[in-house]
Structures are given as structure tokens and as C-alpha cells.
mmCIF file of C-alpha atoms and ligand atoms in Angstrom:
data_model
loop_
_atom_site.group_PDB
_atom_site.id
_atom_site.type_symbol
_atom_site.label_atom_id
_atom_site.label_comp_id
_atom_site.label_asym_id
_atom_site.label_seq_id
_atom_site.Cartn_x
_atom_site.Cartn_y
_atom_site.Cartn_z
ATOM 1 C CA MET A 1 0.124 -0.012 0.051
ATOM 2 C CA PHE A 2 1.310 3.490 -0.712
ATOM 3 C CA PHE A 3 1.437 6.011 2.020
ATOM 4 C CA GLN A 4 1.934 9.751 1.677
ATOM 5 C CA ASN A 5 4.851 11.276 3.438
ATOM 6 C CA SER A 6 3.671 12.344 7.018
ATOM 7 C CA ASP A 7 4.643 15.927 6.469
ATOM 8 C CA LYS A 8 2.903 16.249 3.065
ATOM 9 C CA LYS A 9 -0.266 14.540 4.643
ATOM 10 C CA TRP A 10 -0.084 17.023 7.617
ATOM 11 C CA LYS A 11 0.336 20.065 5.176
ATOM 12 C CA LYS A 12 -2.750 18.889 3.164
ATOM 13 C CA VAL A 13 -4.814 18.574 6.253
ATOM 14 C CA LEU A 14 -3.763 21.905 7.859
ATOM 15 C CA ALA A 15 -4.775 23.652 4.684
ATOM 16 C CA ALA A 16 -8.305 22.264 4.887
ATOM 17 C CA PRO A 17 -11.099 23.575 7.063
ATOM 18 C CA ILE A 18 -10.979 23.020 10.719
ATOM 19 C CA ASP A 19 -13.576 20.272 10.775
ATOM 20 C CA LYS A 20 -11.651 18.259 8.255
ATOM 21 C CA GLN A 21 -8.653 18.667 10.395
ATOM 22 C CA SER A 22 -10.709 17.587 13.431
ATOM 23 C CA LYS A 23 -11.967 14.424 11.432
ATOM 24 C CA PHE A 24 -8.270 13.400 10.544
ATOM 25 C CA LEU A 25 -7.234 13.707 14.028
ATOM 26 C CA ASN A 26 -9.997 11.545 15.283
ATOM 27 C CA LYS A 27 -9.038 9.006 12.665
ATOM 28 C CA ILE A 28 -5.478 8.769 13.683
ATOM 29 C CA CYS A 29 -5.783 8.905 17.405
ATOM 30 C CA LYS A 30 -7.869 6.100 19.002
ATOM 31 C CA ILE A 31 -8.752 4.604 22.286
ATOM 32 C CA ASN A 32 -8.192 0.660 22.028
ATOM 33 C CA LYS A 33 -10.207 -1.835 23.997
ATOM 34 C CA ARG A 34 -7.791 -1.779 26.928
ATOM 35 C CA ASP A 35 -8.431 1.948 27.275
ATOM 36 C CA SER A 36 -5.000 2.910 25.896
ATOM 37 C CA LEU A 37 -4.487 5.893 23.873
ATOM 38 C CA VAL A 38 -3.203 4.666 20.488
ATOM 39 C CA LEU A 39 -1.647 7.077 17.579
ATOM 40 C CA THR A 40 -1.102 5.848 14.033
ATOM 41 C CA GLU A 41 2.561 5.989 14.261
ATOM 42 C CA ARG A 42 3.191 6.658 10.640
ATOM 43 C CA TYR A 43 1.875 10.242 10.877
ATOM 44 C CA PHE A 44 4.263 11.191 13.719
ATOM 45 C CA ASP A 45 7.587 10.581 12.134
ATOM 46 C CA GLY A 46 9.559 12.983 10.139
ATOM 47 C CA ILE A 47 7.960 16.299 10.967
ATOM 48 C CA ASP A 48 9.787 19.434 10.982
ATOM 49 C CA TYR A 49 9.846 21.900 13.654
ATOM 50 C CA PRO A 50 7.744 24.737 11.989
ATOM 51 C CA LEU A 51 5.183 22.323 10.865
ATOM 52 C CA MET A 52 5.031 20.845 14.297
ATOM 53 C CA ALA A 53 3.972 24.169 15.643
ATOM 54 C CA GLU A 54 1.173 24.263 13.326
ATOM 55 C CA ILE A 55 0.016 20.714 14.306
ATOM 56 C CA PHE A 56 0.149 21.788 17.916
ATOM 57 C CA LYS A 57 -1.927 24.897 17.439
ATOM 58 C CA SER A 58 -4.447 22.896 15.326
ATOM 59 C CA VAL A 59 -4.762 20.149 18.090
ATOM 60 C CA LYS A 60 -5.412 22.742 20.822
ATOM 61 C CA THR A 61 -8.095 24.363 18.635
ATOM 62 C CA ILE A 62 -9.811 21.204 18.072
ATOM 63 C CA ILE A 63 -9.826 20.234 21.738
ATOM 64 C CA SER A 64 -11.204 23.693 22.643
ATOM 65 C CA ARG A 65 -13.902 23.238 20.178
ATOM 66 C CA GLY A 66 -14.689 19.983 22.139
ATOM 67 C CA GLU A 67 -14.227 17.910 19.012
ATOM 68 C CA PHE A 68 -11.282 15.720 20.466
ATOM 69 C CA ASP A 69 -10.294 13.879 23.717
ATOM 70 C CA PRO A 70 -7.912 16.289 25.787
ATOM 71 C CA SER A 71 -6.014 13.213 26.974
ATOM 72 C CA PHE A 72 -4.310 12.743 23.614
ATOM 73 C CA ARG A 73 -2.643 16.264 23.769
ATOM 74 C CA ASP A 74 0.306 15.412 25.795
ATOM 75 C CA LEU A 75 0.855 12.150 24.063
ATOM 76 C CA ILE A 76 0.932 13.947 20.506
ATOM 77 C CA TYR A 77 3.097 16.788 21.677
ATOM 78 C CA ASP A 78 5.754 14.447 23.367
ATOM 79 C CA ARG A 79 5.660 12.200 20.375
ATOM 80 C CA LEU A 80 6.067 14.912 17.990
ATOM 81 C CA LEU A 81 8.776 16.494 20.093
ATOM 82 C CA ARG A 82 10.421 12.903 20.265
ATOM 83 C CA ILE A 83 10.283 12.753 24.015
ATOM 84 C CA ILE A 84 9.505 9.153 23.966
ATOM 85 C CA ASN A 85 11.085 5.949 25.167
ATOM 86 C CA ILE A 86 12.425 7.915 28.200
ATOM 87 C CA GLU A 87 11.393 5.418 30.891
ATOM 88 C CA HIS A 88 14.894 4.323 31.484
ATOM 89 C CA LEU A 89 15.751 7.966 32.275
ATOM 90 C CA TYR A 90 13.521 7.857 35.417
ATOM 91 C CA PRO A 91 14.313 4.557 37.164
ATOM 92 C CA GLU A 92 13.131 3.557 40.488
ATOM 93 C CA GLU A 93 16.511 3.574 41.832
ATOM 94 C CA TYR A 94 19.921 4.562 40.888
ATOM 95 C CA GLU A 95 22.798 2.256 41.600
ATOM 96 C CA GLU A 96 25.282 3.229 44.030
ATOM 97 C CA GLY A 97 27.957 5.258 42.675
ATOM 98 C CA ASN A 98 26.171 6.275 39.560
ATOM 99 C CA GLU A 99 26.118 9.620 37.907
ATOM 100 C CA CYS A 100 24.515 11.642 40.497
ATOM 101 C CA ASN A 101 27.714 12.693 42.443
ATOM 102 C CA GLY A 102 26.509 10.483 45.358
ATOM 103 C CA ASP A 103 23.868 13.253 46.133
ATOM 104 C CA ASP A 104 20.908 11.119 45.884
ATOM 105 C CA ASP A 105 18.724 13.855 47.345
ATOM 106 C CA ASN A 106 18.686 15.609 44.090
ATOM 107 C CA VAL A 107 17.651 12.794 41.999
ATOM 108 C CA ILE A 108 13.851 12.234 41.313
ATOM 109 C CA PHE A 109 12.788 8.573 41.480
ATOM 110 C CA GLY A 110 9.724 7.576 39.685
ATOM 111 C CA GLU A 111 7.792 5.397 37.213
ATOM 112 C CA ASN A 112 5.930 7.976 35.032
ATOM 113 C CA TYR A 113 7.974 10.846 33.855
ATOM 114 C CA HIS A 114 4.795 13.122 33.464
ATOM 115 C CA VAL A 115 4.907 13.489 37.312
ATOM 116 C CA TYR A 116 8.170 15.136 36.888
ATOM 117 C CA THR A 117 7.489 17.622 34.014
ATOM 118 C CA ALA A 118 5.424 20.762 33.699
ATOM 119 C CA CYS A 119 2.085 20.489 31.865
ATOM 120 C CA TYR A 120 1.600 21.928 28.411
ATOM 121 C CA ASP A 121 -1.069 24.384 29.626
ATOM 122 C CA ASP A 122 1.279 25.897 32.309
ATOM 123 C CA LEU A 123 4.112 26.226 29.721
ATOM 124 C CA ASP A 124 1.783 28.097 27.579
ATOM 125 C CA LEU A 125 1.335 30.692 30.370
ATOM 126 C CA LEU A 126 5.255 30.999 30.493
ATOM 127 C CA ILE A 127 5.382 31.329 26.608
ATOM 128 C CA SER A 128 2.749 34.263 26.618
ATOM 129 C CA PHE A 129 4.547 35.841 29.369
ATOM 130 C CA ILE A 130 8.134 35.776 27.532
ATOM 131 C CA ASN A 131 6.342 36.728 24.265
ATOM 132 C CA SER A 132 5.001 39.923 25.916
ATOM 133 C CA ARG A 133 8.456 41.115 27.117
ATOM 134 C CA ASN A 134 10.823 42.510 24.627
ATOM 135 C CA ASP A 135 13.792 42.496 26.958
ATOM 136 C CA ILE A 136 14.003 38.666 27.060
ATOM 137 C CA LYS A 137 16.760 37.092 24.861
ATOM 138 C CA SER A 138 17.649 34.081 26.911
ATOM 139 C CA VAL A 139 16.164 31.359 29.168
ATOM 140 C CA CYS A 140 17.667 28.874 31.477
ATOM 141 C CA ASP A 141 15.820 25.989 32.892
ATOM 142 C CA LEU A 142 17.335 24.972 36.258
ATOM 143 C CA GLY A 143 16.962 21.243 36.115
ATOM 144 C CA SER A 144 15.839 20.510 32.537
ATOM 145 C CA GLY A 145 14.959 16.966 32.910
ATOM 146 C CA THR A 146 13.923 15.325 29.677
ATOM 147 C CA GLY A 147 13.669 18.841 27.928
ATOM 148 C CA ARG A 148 9.848 18.956 27.720
ATOM 149 C CA ALA A 149 9.682 22.690 28.717
ATOM 150 C CA LEU A 150 12.580 24.105 26.789
ATOM 151 C CA LEU A 151 11.824 22.003 23.565
ATOM 152 C CA TYR A 152 8.221 23.349 23.472
ATOM 153 C CA MET A 153 9.192 26.754 24.466
ATOM 154 C CA ALA A 154 11.586 26.928 21.411
ATOM 155 C CA LEU A 155 8.924 25.583 19.323
ATOM 156 C CA MET A 156 5.977 27.987 20.230
ATOM 157 C CA MET A 157 7.750 31.165 20.981
ATOM 158 C CA ASP A 158 7.186 34.033 18.577
ATOM 159 C CA LYS A 159 10.888 34.999 18.612
ATOM 160 C CA LYS A 160 14.192 33.066 18.519
ATOM 161 C CA LEU A 161 15.655 33.025 21.855
ATOM 162 C CA ASP A 162 18.891 31.303 23.495
ATOM 163 C CA TYR A 163 17.876 28.242 25.736
ATOM 164 C CA LEU A 164 20.158 26.484 28.110
ATOM 165 C CA GLY A 165 19.007 23.551 30.244
ATOM 166 C CA LEU A 166 21.162 22.522 33.357
ATOM 167 C CA GLU A 167 20.577 19.068 34.571
ATOM 168 C CA LEU A 168 22.284 16.861 36.984
ATOM 169 C CA VAL A 169 21.596 13.362 35.482
ATOM 170 C CA ASP A 170 23.944 13.078 32.554
ATOM 171 C CA GLU A 171 21.620 10.544 30.748
ATOM 172 C CA ARG A 172 18.827 13.110 30.476
ATOM 173 C CA VAL A 173 21.119 15.705 29.139
ATOM 174 C CA GLN A 174 22.610 13.245 26.491
ATOM 175 C CA PHE A 175 18.853 12.425 25.561
ATOM 176 C CA THR A 176 17.836 16.233 25.335
ATOM 177 C CA ASN A 177 20.909 16.898 23.402
ATOM 178 C CA SER A 178 20.151 14.383 20.930
ATOM 179 C CA VAL A 179 16.631 15.638 20.333
ATOM 180 C CA SER A 180 17.992 19.215 20.033
ATOM 181 C CA LYS A 181 20.468 17.913 17.365
ATOM 182 C CA HIS A 182 17.841 15.885 15.697
ATOM 183 C CA PHE A 183 15.688 19.172 15.077
ATOM 184 C CA LYS A 184 18.873 21.243 14.388
ATOM 185 C CA LEU A 185 18.096 23.566 17.152
ATOM 186 C CA ASP A 186 21.393 25.385 17.757
ATOM 187 C CA HIS A 187 19.923 27.793 20.127
ATOM 188 C CA VAL A 188 18.721 25.076 22.599
ATOM 189 C CA LYS A 189 21.485 23.454 24.628
ATOM 190 C CA PHE A 190 21.643 21.266 27.544
ATOM 191 C CA GLN A 191 24.348 20.665 29.961
ATOM 192 C CA THR A 192 25.316 18.279 32.692
ATOM 193 C CA CYS A 193 25.866 20.470 35.561
ATOM 194 C CA ASP A 194 24.964 20.683 39.362
ATOM 195 C CA PHE A 195 23.675 24.212 39.478
ATOM 196 C CA LEU A 196 23.762 24.300 43.269
ATOM 197 C CA GLU A 197 27.519 23.717 43.298
ATOM 198 C CA ASN A 198 28.122 25.714 40.087
ATOM 199 C CA PRO A 199 25.775 28.858 40.351
ATOM 200 C CA GLU A 200 28.263 30.551 37.722
ATOM 201 C CA ALA A 201 26.858 28.198 35.035
ATOM 202 C CA PHE A 202 23.490 30.198 35.184
ATOM 203 C CA ALA A 203 24.788 33.802 35.600
ATOM 204 C CA GLY A 204 23.435 36.193 32.989
ATOM 205 C CA TYR A 205 20.272 34.849 31.799
ATOM 206 C CA ASP A 206 17.261 36.936 31.295
ATOM 207 C CA VAL A 207 14.815 34.338 32.527
ATOM 208 C CA TYR A 208 15.285 31.470 35.166
ATOM 209 C CA TYR A 209 12.662 28.866 35.015
ATOM 210 C CA LEU A 210 12.139 26.289 37.856
ATOM 211 C CA TYR A 211 9.797 23.277 38.399
ATOM 212 C CA ASP A 212 10.367 21.176 41.165
ATOM 213 C CA SER A 213 13.986 21.081 40.858
ATOM 214 C CA VAL A 214 15.481 21.018 44.154
ATOM 215 C CA GLY A 215 14.488 19.192 47.387
ATOM 216 C CA THR A 216 13.192 20.986 50.412
ATOM 217 C CA GLU A 217 16.597 20.690 52.096
ATOM 218 C CA ASN A 218 18.318 22.715 49.161
ATOM 219 C CA VAL A 219 15.850 25.456 48.752
ATOM 220 C CA PRO A 220 17.898 27.724 51.050
ATOM 221 C CA ARG A 221 21.101 27.073 48.951
ATOM 222 C CA LEU A 222 19.211 27.674 45.588
ATOM 223 C CA VAL A 223 17.616 30.836 46.863
ATOM 224 C CA SER A 224 20.841 32.182 48.365
ATOM 225 C CA HIS A 225 22.321 31.962 44.724
ATOM 226 C CA PHE A 226 19.347 34.151 43.388
ATOM 227 C CA LYS A 227 20.079 36.543 46.474
ATOM 228 C CA GLU A 228 23.644 36.953 45.320
ATOM 229 C CA LEU A 229 22.488 37.397 41.657
ATOM 230 C CA ILE A 230 20.153 40.206 42.901
ATOM 231 C CA ASP A 231 22.747 41.655 45.192
ATOM 232 C CA SER A 232 25.261 41.995 42.309
ATOM 233 C CA GLY A 233 22.671 44.020 40.292
ATOM 234 C CA SER A 234 21.511 41.301 37.837
ATOM 235 C CA LYS A 235 18.207 42.032 36.172
ATOM 236 C CA PHE A 236 16.246 38.744 35.521
ATOM 237 C CA TYR A 237 12.666 37.251 35.479
ATOM 238 C CA LEU A 238 11.974 34.068 37.595
ATOM 239 C CA LEU A 239 9.189 31.955 36.090
ATOM 240 C CA PHE A 240 8.138 29.428 38.878
ATOM 241 C CA ILE A 241 5.760 26.465 39.064
ATOM 242 C CA SER A 242 5.247 25.504 42.613
ATOM 243 C CA GLY A 243 5.951 21.866 43.825
ATOM 244 C CA TRP A 244 4.590 19.622 46.349
ATOM 245 C CA ASP A 245 5.566 21.920 49.373
ATOM 246 C CA GLU A 246 5.532 25.537 49.766
ATOM 247 C CA ILE A 247 8.938 26.268 51.016
ATOM 248 C CA MET A 248 10.306 27.356 47.680
ATOM 249 C CA LEU A 249 7.260 29.566 47.022
ATOM 250 C CA ASN A 250 7.429 31.192 50.451
ATOM 251 C CA SER A 251 11.095 31.790 49.952
ATOM 252 C CA LEU A 252 10.676 33.531 46.518
ATOM 253 C CA ASP A 253 7.631 35.503 47.620
ATOM 254 C CA ASN A 254 9.858 36.937 50.535
ATOM 255 C CA LEU A 255 13.137 37.311 48.834
ATOM 256 C CA PRO A 256 14.090 41.019 49.024
ATOM 257 C CA GLY A 257 14.517 42.642 45.648
ATOM 258 C CA LEU A 258 12.215 40.024 43.961
ATOM 259 C CA LYS A 259 8.819 41.516 42.900
ATOM 260 C CA LYS A 260 5.858 39.203 41.956
ATOM 261 C CA LEU A 261 4.473 40.226 38.648
ATOM 262 C CA GLU A 262 1.827 37.741 37.964
ATOM 263 C CA SER A 263 0.261 34.456 39.796
ATOM 264 C CA HIS A 264 -1.816 31.910 38.084
ATOM 265 C CA THR A 265 -3.437 28.490 39.091
ATOM 266 C CA SER A 266 -1.516 25.590 37.792
ATOM 267 C CA ARG A 267 -3.437 23.266 35.388
ATOM 268 C CA LYS A 268 -1.161 20.468 36.566
ATOM 269 C CA GLN A 269 -2.354 19.904 40.128
ATOM 270 C CA GLU A 270 -4.756 21.564 42.547
ATOM 271 C CA GLY A 271 -2.987 23.847 44.814
ATOM 272 C CA ARG A 272 0.021 24.494 42.679
ATOM 273 C CA VAL A 273 0.727 27.988 41.190
ATOM 274 C CA VAL A 274 2.511 29.422 38.315
ATOM 275 C CA ASN A 275 4.188 32.658 39.258
ATOM 276 C CA PHE A 276 6.377 35.266 37.375
ATOM 277 C CA TYR A 277 8.789 37.472 39.300
ATOM 278 C CA CYS A 278 11.235 40.020 38.294
ATOM 279 C CA THR A 279 14.173 41.964 39.978
HETATM 280 C C1 LIG B 329 11.004 17.978 38.032
HETATM 281 S S1 LIG B 329 12.130 17.982 36.879
HETATM 282 C C2 LIG B 329 11.778 19.231 35.990
HETATM 283 C C3 LIG B 329 11.869 19.080 34.496
HETATM 284 C C4 LIG B 329 11.673 20.331 33.470
HETATM 285 N N1 LIG B 329 12.305 21.555 34.033
HETATM 286 C C5 LIG B 329 10.267 20.651 33.325
HETATM 287 O O1 LIG B 329 9.700 21.492 33.697
HETATM 288 O O2 LIG B 329 9.638 19.707 32.611
HETATM 289 C C6 LIG B 329 13.539 18.439 37.849
HETATM 290 C C7 LIG B 329 14.906 17.977 37.384
HETATM 291 O O3 LIG B 329 16.120 18.721 38.205
HETATM 292 C C8 LIG B 329 17.096 18.163 38.316
HETATM 293 N N2 LIG B 329 17.986 18.526 39.366
HETATM 294 C C9 LIG B 329 17.546 18.325 40.728
HETATM 295 N N3 LIG B 329 18.699 19.082 41.231
HETATM 296 C C10 LIG B 329 19.543 19.331 40.458
HETATM 297 C C11 LIG B 329 20.790 20.190 40.612
HETATM 298 N N4 LIG B 329 21.301 20.616 41.844
HETATM 299 N N5 LIG B 329 21.371 20.583 39.448
HETATM 300 C C12 LIG B 329 21.029 20.296 38.205
HETATM 301 N N6 LIG B 329 19.691 19.528 38.125
HETATM 302 C C13 LIG B 329 19.095 19.175 39.242
HETATM 303 C C14 LIG B 329 16.508 16.508 38.362
HETATM 304 O O4 LIG B 329 17.469 15.731 38.084
HETATM 305 C C15 LIG B 329 15.190 16.769 37.537
HETATM 306 O O5 LIG B 329 15.633 16.037 36.372
#
């Protein structure tokens, strides 16, 4: 049987009216008998970055029209961004002496990576905020994990910025750099680094983005690095999605020299917030 190239097919679909786009999406995304979400794989390979942004917008519009199951959104976006087959990057346990510098407290263990990444709706809030500011040229994700936040931002932002992700776990960095290389994103870089030990690695960025990166016991250390930046006269924005406890949130809310600009309710989990600060 002859299959059209996936990008050609999507271009044709996206040029059609929205109800046709909706019909196509519902045809290639199904829930099987075991209640699993299933994508017709051949439509999700070989898509270039700019076309992907158009597909993302179409998916979002069709969901907002109530014509498509919203639970497919993360799956489609992650699949197109190539953030797939990453379970091994979130093992239950690291073997002793593994790459985490012996500092087990900073490694997040888990079965399902979605717990450890920001949700796309919250990231949309960050993107609109950054798009609305002309003074932002660079973004640093402190604890970049498997890259969902930065790869998505780089895709959906109206302007080209420099992105740096600092991450403790080297395998995650190798993975994210391989995705960045695949899409030829020379402005999106990931680096293996303990930012608590090496705060100089994140000096000079216009935006710092934080989502559940450090454990409670390390909050004072991270906040002290921000304090040093503020005291040295650095100008920056801090975009923060709150985690399981409120210690980081309270510390940022009370950090002299940091002003809260906006506060939103997170779509990830009840009780979380998405806060934007500036110096
Ligand atoms: C919850 S994930 C956030 C992922 C990503 N920022 C997002 O929004 O999807 C936090 C990440 O921070 C990393 N991390 C924790 N402490 C760190 C440190 N001191 N230096 C670098 N990365 C760290 C963890 O390994 C983990 O991958």
C-alpha cells in the first residue's frame, strides 16, 4: 500500500477547514479496547519543527471546540517532540556510585515521567509571558529533565531566544541534546551540571525557569544563589511552577529585591501555582 509522507499529509490536512482537521485527528488517534491511547505512528515521524507548531495549534483548537479527547494532547506533543521511550531515564532507583555525584537527594525517582515535567497548559502561560516582554533574549531551565519545557518553548515562542537547560543526570542531558540535534536547534542547549555547586553556570540569563528542581533541604541554597545575583545588580525574571511543598514558594515570595508580577493557578495539580517574578 502507498503511504503519503507524513509532512505532506499534515500540510494538506492543515490547509483544509477545521472540521476536516478534526476528522483526520480523530481518525489517527484512537482509544483501544484496553482503554489505551493509540496513535497511528506513521503520521508522527519526520515532521519538521515549524510544521509541528502548526499541528500543535490545530490540536489545541480542536480540543477547545470539544471535538477531540484532551487526554491525547500530551501524547501527541511528546511524540512529535520526540520525548519518547524515556522510561529508563526515570528509574526507580539509581545504583550506588552512579552519575548523581553521590547526592541521591537531588535525583527524582519515579515510574512515570509525566509527574516530573510541567504540563503544556502551564508552559503556555510561560510562553505568553515571555512573548510579551521585549527585554528577554535568553532562558535557563534549572533542572531541565527530559527537556519538555525548553523544547516546547523553543517551538512555540514567537521569537528566537537562547535556551540553556542545566541538569544533574547526564543521561537526561544526552537525551535532550540528541533531540535538539535531531531538530537542528543550535539555540537550544543542555548541559550536565549541578547548579547548586556551580551557580556561575547560570549567571547572566534573562529568565530562570524552575519546576520542582530541588528538594526542600536545598531550597535555602538555591535561593541564596538568587540573592547573590540580585545583590550583584543582575536583572532577570524568575518563572516558577510550585511543587509539592510551599517552602520554595514562600522563599521566593519573601526574597528582598524580587517582585511578583503575576500569579496563576496551575493546570497540573490542584494547589500549585505558576508565578512570575522580576528583579
Ligand atoms: C521536576 S524535573 C523538571 C523538568 C523540567 N524543568 C520541566 O519543567 O519539565 C527536575 C529536574 O531537576 C534536576 N535537578 C535536581 N537538582 C539539580 C541540581 N542541583 N542541578 C541540576 N539539576 C538538578 C533533576 O535531576 C530533575 O531532572
